[in-house]
CSV table of C-alpha atoms and ligand atoms in Angstrom, one decimal:
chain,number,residue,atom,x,y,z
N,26,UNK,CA,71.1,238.5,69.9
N,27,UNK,CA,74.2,240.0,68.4
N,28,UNK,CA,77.0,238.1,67.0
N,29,UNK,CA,79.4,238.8,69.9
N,30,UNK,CA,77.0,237.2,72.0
N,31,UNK,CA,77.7,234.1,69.9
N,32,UNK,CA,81.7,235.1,70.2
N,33,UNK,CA,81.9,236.4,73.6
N,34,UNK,CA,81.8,232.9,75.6
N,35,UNK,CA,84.4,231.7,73.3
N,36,UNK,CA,86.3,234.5,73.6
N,37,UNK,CA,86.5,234.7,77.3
N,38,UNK,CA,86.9,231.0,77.5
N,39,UNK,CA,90.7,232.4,76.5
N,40,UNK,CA,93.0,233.7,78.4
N,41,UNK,CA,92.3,237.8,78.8
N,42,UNK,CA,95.4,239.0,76.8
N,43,UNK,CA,95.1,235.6,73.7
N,44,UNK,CA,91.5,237.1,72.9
N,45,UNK,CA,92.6,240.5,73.1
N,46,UNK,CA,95.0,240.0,70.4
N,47,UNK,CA,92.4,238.0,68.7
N,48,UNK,CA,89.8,240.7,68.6
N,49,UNK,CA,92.7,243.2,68.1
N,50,UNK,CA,94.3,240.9,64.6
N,51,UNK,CA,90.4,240.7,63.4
N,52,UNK,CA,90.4,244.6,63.6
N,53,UNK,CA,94.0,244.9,61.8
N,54,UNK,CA,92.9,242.5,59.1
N,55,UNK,CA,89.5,244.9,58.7
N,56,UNK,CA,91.7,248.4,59.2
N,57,UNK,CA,92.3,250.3,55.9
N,58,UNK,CA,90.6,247.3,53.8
N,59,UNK,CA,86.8,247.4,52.1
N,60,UNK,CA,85.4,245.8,55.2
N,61,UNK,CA,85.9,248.7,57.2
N,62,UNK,CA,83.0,250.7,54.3
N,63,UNK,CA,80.4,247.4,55.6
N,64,UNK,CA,81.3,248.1,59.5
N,65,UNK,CA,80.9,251.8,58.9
N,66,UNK,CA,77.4,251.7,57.8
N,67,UNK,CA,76.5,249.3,60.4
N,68,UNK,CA,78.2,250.8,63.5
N,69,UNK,CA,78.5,254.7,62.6
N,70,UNK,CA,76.1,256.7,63.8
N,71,UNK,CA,75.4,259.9,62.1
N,72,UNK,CA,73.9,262.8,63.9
N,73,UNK,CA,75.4,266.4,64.4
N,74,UNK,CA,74.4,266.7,67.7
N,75,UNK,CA,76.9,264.5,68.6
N,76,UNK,CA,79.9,266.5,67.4
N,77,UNK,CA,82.5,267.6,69.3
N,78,UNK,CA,85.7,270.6,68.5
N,79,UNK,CA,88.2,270.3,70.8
N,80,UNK,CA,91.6,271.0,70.9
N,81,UNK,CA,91.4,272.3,67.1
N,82,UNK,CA,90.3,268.8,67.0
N,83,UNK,CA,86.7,267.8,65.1
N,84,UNK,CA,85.5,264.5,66.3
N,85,UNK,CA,82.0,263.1,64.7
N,86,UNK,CA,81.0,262.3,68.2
N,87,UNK,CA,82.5,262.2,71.5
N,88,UNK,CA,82.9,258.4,72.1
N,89,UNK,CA,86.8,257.0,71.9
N,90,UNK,CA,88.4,254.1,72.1
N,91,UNK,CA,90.9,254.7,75.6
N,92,UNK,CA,95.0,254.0,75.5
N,93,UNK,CA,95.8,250.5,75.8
N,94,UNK,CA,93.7,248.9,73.6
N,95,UNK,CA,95.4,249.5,70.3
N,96,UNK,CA,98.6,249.5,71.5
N,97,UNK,CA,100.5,248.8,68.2
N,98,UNK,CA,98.6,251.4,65.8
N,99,UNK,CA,97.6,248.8,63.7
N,100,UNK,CA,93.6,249.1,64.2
N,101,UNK,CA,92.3,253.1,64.2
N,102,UNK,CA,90.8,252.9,60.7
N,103,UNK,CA,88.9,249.8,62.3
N,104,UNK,CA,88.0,251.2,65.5
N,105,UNK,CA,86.8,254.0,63.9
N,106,UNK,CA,84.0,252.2,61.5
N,107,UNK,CA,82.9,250.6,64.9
N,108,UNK,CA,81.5,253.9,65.5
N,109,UNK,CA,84.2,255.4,67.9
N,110,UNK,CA,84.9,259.0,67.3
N,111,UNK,CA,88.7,258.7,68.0
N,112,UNK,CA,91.4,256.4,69.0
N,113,UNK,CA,94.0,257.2,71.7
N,114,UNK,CA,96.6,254.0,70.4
N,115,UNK,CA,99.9,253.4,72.3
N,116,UNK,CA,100.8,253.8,75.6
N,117,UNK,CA,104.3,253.7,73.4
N,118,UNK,CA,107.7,253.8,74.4
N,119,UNK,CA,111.5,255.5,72.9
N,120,UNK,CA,112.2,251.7,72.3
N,121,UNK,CA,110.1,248.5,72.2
N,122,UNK,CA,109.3,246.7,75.3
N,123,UNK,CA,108.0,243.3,76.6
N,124,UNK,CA,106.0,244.5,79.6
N,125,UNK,CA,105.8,242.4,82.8
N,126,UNK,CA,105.6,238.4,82.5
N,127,UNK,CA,102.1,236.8,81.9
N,128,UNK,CA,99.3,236.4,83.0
N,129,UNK,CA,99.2,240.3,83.5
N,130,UNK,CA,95.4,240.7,82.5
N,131,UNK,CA,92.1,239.2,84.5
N,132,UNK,CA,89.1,240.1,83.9
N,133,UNK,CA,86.6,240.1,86.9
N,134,UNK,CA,83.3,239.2,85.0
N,135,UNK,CA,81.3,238.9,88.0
N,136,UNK,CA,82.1,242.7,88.7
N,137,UNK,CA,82.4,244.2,84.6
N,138,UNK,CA,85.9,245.1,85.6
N,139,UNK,CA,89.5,244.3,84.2
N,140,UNK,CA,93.0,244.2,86.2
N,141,UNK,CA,95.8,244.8,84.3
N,142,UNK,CA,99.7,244.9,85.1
N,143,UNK,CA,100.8,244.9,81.1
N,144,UNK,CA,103.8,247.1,82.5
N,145,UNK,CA,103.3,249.6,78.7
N,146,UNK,CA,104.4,246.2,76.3
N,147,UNK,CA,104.6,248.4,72.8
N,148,UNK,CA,106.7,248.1,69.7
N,149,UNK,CA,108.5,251.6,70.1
N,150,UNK,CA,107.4,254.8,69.2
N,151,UNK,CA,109.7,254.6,65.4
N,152,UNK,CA,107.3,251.9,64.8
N,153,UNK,CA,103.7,253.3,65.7
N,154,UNK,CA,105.0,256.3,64.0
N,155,UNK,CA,105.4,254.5,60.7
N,156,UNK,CA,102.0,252.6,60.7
N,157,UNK,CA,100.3,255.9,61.7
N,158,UNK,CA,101.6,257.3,58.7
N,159,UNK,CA,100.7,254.8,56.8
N,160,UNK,CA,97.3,254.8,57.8
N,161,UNK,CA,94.8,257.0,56.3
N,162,UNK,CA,92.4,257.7,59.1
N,163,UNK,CA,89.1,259.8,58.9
N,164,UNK,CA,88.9,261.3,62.3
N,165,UNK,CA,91.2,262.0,64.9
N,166,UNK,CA,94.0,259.2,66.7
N,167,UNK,CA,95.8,260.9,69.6
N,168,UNK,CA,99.2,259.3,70.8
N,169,UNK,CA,99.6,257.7,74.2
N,170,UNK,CA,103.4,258.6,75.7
N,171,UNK,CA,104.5,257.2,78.3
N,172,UNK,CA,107.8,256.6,80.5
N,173,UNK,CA,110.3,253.2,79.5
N,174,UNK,CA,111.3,251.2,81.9
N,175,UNK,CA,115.2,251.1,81.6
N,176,UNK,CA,115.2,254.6,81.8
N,177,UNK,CA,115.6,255.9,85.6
N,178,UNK,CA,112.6,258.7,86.9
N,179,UNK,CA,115.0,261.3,87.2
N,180,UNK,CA,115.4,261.1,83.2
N,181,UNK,CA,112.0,260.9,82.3
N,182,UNK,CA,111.5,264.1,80.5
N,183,UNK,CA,114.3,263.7,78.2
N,184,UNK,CA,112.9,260.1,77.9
N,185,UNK,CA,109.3,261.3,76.9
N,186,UNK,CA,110.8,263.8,74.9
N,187,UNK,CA,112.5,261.4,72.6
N,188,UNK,CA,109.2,259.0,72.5
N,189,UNK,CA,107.6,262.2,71.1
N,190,UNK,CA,109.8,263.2,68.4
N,191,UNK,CA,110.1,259.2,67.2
N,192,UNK,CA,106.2,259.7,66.3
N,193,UNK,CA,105.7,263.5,66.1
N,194,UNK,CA,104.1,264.7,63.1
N,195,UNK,CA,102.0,261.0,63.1
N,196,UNK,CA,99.2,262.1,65.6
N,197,UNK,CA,96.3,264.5,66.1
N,198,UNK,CA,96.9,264.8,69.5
N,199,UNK,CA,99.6,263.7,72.1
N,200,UNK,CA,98.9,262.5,75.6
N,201,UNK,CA,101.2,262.2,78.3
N,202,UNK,CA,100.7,259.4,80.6
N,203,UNK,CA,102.1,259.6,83.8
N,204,UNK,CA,99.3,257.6,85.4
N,205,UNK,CA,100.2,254.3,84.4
N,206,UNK,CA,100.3,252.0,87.8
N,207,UNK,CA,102.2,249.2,86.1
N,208,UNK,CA,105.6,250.8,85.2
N,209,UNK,CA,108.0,251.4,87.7
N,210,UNK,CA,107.7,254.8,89.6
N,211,UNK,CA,106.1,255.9,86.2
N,212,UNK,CA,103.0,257.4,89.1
N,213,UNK,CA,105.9,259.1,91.4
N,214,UNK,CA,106.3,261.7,88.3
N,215,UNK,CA,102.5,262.9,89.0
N,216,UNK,CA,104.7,265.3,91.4
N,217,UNK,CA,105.3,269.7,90.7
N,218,UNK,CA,108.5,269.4,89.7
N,219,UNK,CA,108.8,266.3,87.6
N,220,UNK,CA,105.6,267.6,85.8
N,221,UNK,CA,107.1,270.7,84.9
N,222,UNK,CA,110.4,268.8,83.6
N,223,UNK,CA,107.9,266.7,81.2
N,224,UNK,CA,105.9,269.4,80.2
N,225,UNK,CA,108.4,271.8,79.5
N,226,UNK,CA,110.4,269.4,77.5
N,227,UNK,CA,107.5,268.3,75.2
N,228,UNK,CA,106.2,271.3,74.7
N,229,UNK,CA,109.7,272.6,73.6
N,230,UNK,CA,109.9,269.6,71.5
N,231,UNK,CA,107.0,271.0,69.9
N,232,UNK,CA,104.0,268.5,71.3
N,233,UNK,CA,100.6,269.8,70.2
N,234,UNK,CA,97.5,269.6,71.2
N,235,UNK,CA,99.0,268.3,74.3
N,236,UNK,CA,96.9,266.7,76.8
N,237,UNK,CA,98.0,264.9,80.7
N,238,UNK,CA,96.4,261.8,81.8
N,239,UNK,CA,95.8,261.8,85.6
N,240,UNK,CA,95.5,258.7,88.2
N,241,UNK,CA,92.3,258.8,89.9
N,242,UNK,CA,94.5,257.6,93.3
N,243,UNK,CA,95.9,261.0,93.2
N,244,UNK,CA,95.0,263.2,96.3
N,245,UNK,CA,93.4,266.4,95.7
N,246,UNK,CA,96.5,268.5,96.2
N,247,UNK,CA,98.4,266.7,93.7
N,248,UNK,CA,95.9,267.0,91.3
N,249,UNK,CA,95.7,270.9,91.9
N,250,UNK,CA,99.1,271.1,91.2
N,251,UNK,CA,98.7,269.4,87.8
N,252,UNK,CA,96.2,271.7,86.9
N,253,UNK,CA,98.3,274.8,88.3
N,254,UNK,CA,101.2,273.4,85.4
N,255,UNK,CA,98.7,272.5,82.5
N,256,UNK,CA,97.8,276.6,83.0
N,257,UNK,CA,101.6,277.2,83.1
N,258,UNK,CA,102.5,275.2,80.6
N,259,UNK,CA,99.3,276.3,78.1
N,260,UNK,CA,98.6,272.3,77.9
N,261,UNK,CA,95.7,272.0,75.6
N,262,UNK,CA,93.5,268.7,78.1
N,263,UNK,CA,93.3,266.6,81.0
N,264,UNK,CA,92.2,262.7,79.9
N,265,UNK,CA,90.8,261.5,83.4
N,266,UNK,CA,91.2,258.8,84.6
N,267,UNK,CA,94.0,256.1,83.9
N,268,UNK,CA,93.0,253.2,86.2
N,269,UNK,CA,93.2,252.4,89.9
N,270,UNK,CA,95.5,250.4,92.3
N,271,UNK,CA,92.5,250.9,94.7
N,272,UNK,CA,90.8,248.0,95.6
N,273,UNK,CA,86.9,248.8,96.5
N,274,UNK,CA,85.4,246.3,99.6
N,275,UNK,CA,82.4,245.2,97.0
N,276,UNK,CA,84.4,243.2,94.2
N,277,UNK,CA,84.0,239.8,94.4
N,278,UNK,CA,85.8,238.2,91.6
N,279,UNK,CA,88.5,235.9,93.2
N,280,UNK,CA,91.0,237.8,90.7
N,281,UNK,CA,90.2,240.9,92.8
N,282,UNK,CA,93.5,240.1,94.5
N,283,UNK,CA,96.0,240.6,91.5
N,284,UNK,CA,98.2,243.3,91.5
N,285,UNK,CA,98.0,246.0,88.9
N,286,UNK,CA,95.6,248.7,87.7
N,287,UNK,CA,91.6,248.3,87.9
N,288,UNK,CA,89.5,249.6,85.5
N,289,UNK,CA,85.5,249.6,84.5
N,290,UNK,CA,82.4,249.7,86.3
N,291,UNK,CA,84.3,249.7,89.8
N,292,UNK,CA,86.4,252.9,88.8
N,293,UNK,CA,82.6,254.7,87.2
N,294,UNK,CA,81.8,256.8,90.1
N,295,UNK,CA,85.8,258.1,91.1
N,296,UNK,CA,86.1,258.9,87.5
N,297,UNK,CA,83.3,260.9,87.0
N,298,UNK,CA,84.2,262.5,90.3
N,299,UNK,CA,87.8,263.5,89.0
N,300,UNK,CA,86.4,264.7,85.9
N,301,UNK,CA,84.1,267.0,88.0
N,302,UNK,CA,86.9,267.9,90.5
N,303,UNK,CA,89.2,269.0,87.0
N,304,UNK,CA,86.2,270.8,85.2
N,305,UNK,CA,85.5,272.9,87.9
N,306,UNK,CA,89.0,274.0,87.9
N,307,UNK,CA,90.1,274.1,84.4
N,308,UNK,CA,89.0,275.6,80.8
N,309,UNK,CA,90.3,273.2,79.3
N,310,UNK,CA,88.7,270.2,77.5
N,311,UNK,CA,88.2,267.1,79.9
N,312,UNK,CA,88.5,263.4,78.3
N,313,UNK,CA,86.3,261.5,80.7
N,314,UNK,CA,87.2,257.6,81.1
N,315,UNK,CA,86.5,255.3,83.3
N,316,UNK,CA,83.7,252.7,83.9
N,317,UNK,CA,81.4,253.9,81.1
N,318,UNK,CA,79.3,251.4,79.3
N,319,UNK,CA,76.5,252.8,78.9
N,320,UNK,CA,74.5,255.8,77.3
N,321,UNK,CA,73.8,257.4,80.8
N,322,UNK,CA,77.3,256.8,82.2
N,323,UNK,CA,78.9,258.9,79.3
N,324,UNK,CA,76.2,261.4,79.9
N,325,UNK,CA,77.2,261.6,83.2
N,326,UNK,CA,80.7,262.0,82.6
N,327,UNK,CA,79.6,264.5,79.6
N,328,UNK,CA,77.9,266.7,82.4
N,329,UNK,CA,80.5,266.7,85.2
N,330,UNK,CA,82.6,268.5,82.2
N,331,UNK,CA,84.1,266.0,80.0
N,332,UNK,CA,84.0,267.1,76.5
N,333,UNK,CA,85.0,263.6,74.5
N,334,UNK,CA,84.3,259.8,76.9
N,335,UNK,CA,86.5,257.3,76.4
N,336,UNK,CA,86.0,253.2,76.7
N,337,UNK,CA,88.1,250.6,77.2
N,338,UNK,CA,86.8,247.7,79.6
N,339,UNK,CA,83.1,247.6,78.4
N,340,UNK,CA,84.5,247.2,74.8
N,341,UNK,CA,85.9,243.5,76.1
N,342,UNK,CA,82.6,243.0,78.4
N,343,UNK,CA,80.1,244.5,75.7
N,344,UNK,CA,81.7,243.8,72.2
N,345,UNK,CA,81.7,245.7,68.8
N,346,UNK,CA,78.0,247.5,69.3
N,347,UNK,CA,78.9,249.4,72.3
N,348,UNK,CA,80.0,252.6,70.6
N,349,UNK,CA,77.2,252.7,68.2
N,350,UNK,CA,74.6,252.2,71.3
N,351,UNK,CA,76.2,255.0,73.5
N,352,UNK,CA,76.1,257.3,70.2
N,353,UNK,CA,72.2,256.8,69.7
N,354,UNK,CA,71.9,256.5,73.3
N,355,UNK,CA,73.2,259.8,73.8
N,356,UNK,CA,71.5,261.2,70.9
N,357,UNK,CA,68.4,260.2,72.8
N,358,UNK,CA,69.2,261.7,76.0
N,359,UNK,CA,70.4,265.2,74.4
N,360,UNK,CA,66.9,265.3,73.1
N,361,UNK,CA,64.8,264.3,76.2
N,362,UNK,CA,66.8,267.4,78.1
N,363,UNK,CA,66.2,269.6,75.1
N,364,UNK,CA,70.2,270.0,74.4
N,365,UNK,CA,70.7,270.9,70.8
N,366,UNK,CA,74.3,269.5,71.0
N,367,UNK,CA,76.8,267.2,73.2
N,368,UNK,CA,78.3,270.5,73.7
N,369,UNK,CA,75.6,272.3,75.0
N,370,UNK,CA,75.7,270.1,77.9
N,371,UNK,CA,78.8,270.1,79.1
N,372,UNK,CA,79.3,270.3,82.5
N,373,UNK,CA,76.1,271.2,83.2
N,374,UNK,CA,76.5,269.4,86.4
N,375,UNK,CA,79.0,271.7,87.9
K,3,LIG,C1,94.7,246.1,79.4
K,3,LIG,C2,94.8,247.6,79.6
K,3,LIG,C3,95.9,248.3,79.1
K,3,LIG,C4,95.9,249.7,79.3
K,3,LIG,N1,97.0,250.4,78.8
K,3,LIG,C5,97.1,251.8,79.0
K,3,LIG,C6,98.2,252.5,78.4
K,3,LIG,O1,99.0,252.0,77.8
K,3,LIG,N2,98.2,253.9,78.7
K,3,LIG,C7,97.2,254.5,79.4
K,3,LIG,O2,97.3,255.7,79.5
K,3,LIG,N3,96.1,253.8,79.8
K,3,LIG,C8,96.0,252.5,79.7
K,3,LIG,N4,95.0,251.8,80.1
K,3,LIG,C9,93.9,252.5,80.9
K,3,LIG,C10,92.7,252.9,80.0
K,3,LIG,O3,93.1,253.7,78.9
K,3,LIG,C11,91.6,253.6,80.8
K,3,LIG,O4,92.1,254.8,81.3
K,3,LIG,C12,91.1,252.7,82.0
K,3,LIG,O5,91.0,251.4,81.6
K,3,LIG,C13,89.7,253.2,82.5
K,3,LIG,O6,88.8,253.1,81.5
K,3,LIG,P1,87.7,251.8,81.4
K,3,LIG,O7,87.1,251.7,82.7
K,3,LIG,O8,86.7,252.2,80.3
K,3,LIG,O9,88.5,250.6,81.0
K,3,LIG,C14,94.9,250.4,80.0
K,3,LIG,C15,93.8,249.7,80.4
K,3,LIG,C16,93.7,248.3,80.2
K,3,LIG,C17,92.5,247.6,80.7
């Protein structure tokens, strides 16, 4: 019995989005404060096995906490003595933005899953860029950019440009999310040429380590071109996937029927298969997300090619433990498959 357990019916006896920011004010209360030494020797688990290099990047091990969850900046240090290996905080914006009108989360307990239609509510890049500098964060936070809403699609790059240089300099890596499904058209950039605007404007900008996030509702084509341009444009990763506005047969929470982006165990298996699809066809590293909760889902996404896992829904579902049980989960797999190292295996499933 864990103490989130004890919290968790209280918790979800609140609306989605009131214990979000609940959990989320506890973290930013902990973040940069003594606390964060107790959590660290509680939650962290230490084991070289585990770490990861990627994108000049050195992360302790390869469990992260996914975009959306800190979407202010205001919980990394935090989130990191929970055990994660790395935060990805944003989705941000040029300027701040409310997002769509509530409710825009449900969770859909009886099927581990979330819906979401938040529509990228963030308090502006200038912002996030100041608390991230404020912060003094052990291991590695990437930046979540994605598209704002008053700004038409034809205008995007120069949009995501100026998002990236209102935080550049603040994050260890940058992701460019054009797989949100709850902005408007944000998903109709995941075409060639709008890709190439965006890339070729942040990378000009001088975006580094630079990483895409795909939709896992994109067709095979698509995605093919994405990969063509993250060769062309020497991006450094692929973070797959963002969540899904697919809607498989088997849920059966009656919130199934809400608009907006699915994510957690229904999305496991597509992700995993995306990650696969973009290992096979890229050198570059693969951030796996999607539906893990356990030890043996990030293994799996680890050996269809991911290099780093990331979690987002089975933080809400499984509470503060969940990156310290992958960790030594993981640590115990490597070992039963005689892999010296996370590394080692790699998309050994390809
Ligand atoms: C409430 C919520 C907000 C999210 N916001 C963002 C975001 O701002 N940017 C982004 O790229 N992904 C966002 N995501 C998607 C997650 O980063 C992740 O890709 C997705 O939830 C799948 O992972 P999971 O099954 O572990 O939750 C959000 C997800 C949720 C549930």
């Amino acid at each position: 019995m864990t103490l989130y357990d004890i919290a968790k019916p209280l918790l979800f006896q609140l609306s989605p989005e009131t214990a979000h920011w609940l959990a989320h004010g506890g973290l930013h209360v902990v973040d940069g404060t003594v606390l964060e030494a107790i959590l660290k020797r509680t939650f962290v688990v230490e084991d070289e096995r585990l770490e990861v290099s990627a994108f000049g990047q050195e992360f302790p091990n390869p469990i992260g906490v996914a975009a959306g969850f800190d979407k202010t900046g205001q919980a990394p240090g935090a989130l990191q003595a929970l055990g994660f290996g790395h935060v990805e905080v944003g989705g941000i914006t040029a300027e701040p933005q409310e997002g769509n009108p509530r409710p825009r989360v449900f969770r859909l307990v009886e099927d581990e899953a979330i819906i979401n239609r938040m529509g990228l509510n963030n308090p502006g890049a200038a912002v996030l860029g100041r608390r991230l500098a404020e912060t003094d964060v052990e291991h590695p936070v990437g930046v979540n950019l994605g598209k704002s809403e008053s700004v038409p699609l034809r205008e995007a790059a120069d949009d995501y440009r100026e998002t990236y240089e209102r935080v550049a300099g603040h994050g260890d890596f940058y992701v460019v999310n054009i797989s949100c499904p709850n902005s408007t058209g944000i998903r109709e950039l995941q075409n060639r040429d709008s890709m190439a605007d965006i890339f070729a404007a942040l990378t000009e900008a001088g975006a580094s380590p630079l990483l895409v996030k795909l939709s896992p509702d994109l067709p095979e084509p698509a995605v093919e071109d994405a990969l063509d341009l993250v060769d062309e444009y020497d991006l450094d990763g692929v973070v797959a996937t963002n969540t899904t506005t697919d809607r498989p047969k088997n849920l059966s929470s009656p919130d199934r029927v809400e608009k907006g982006g699915l994510s957690g165990k229904p999305l496991e298996d597509e992700a995993t298969e995306m990650v696969r699809f973009v290992a096979q066809r890229t050198d570059v590293p693969v951030i796996g997300v999607g539906g893990v909760f356990t030890a043996a889902d990030a293994y799996r996404k680890i050996r269809a090619g991911a290099s780093l896992v990331q979690i987002y829904t089975s933080f809400i579902y499984r509470g503060p433990t969940v990156a310290r049980n992958v960790n030594r989960g993981l640590a115990t797999l490597l070992e039963r498959d005689g892999f010296d190292s996370v590394e080692d295996a790699v998309g050994v499933d390809l």
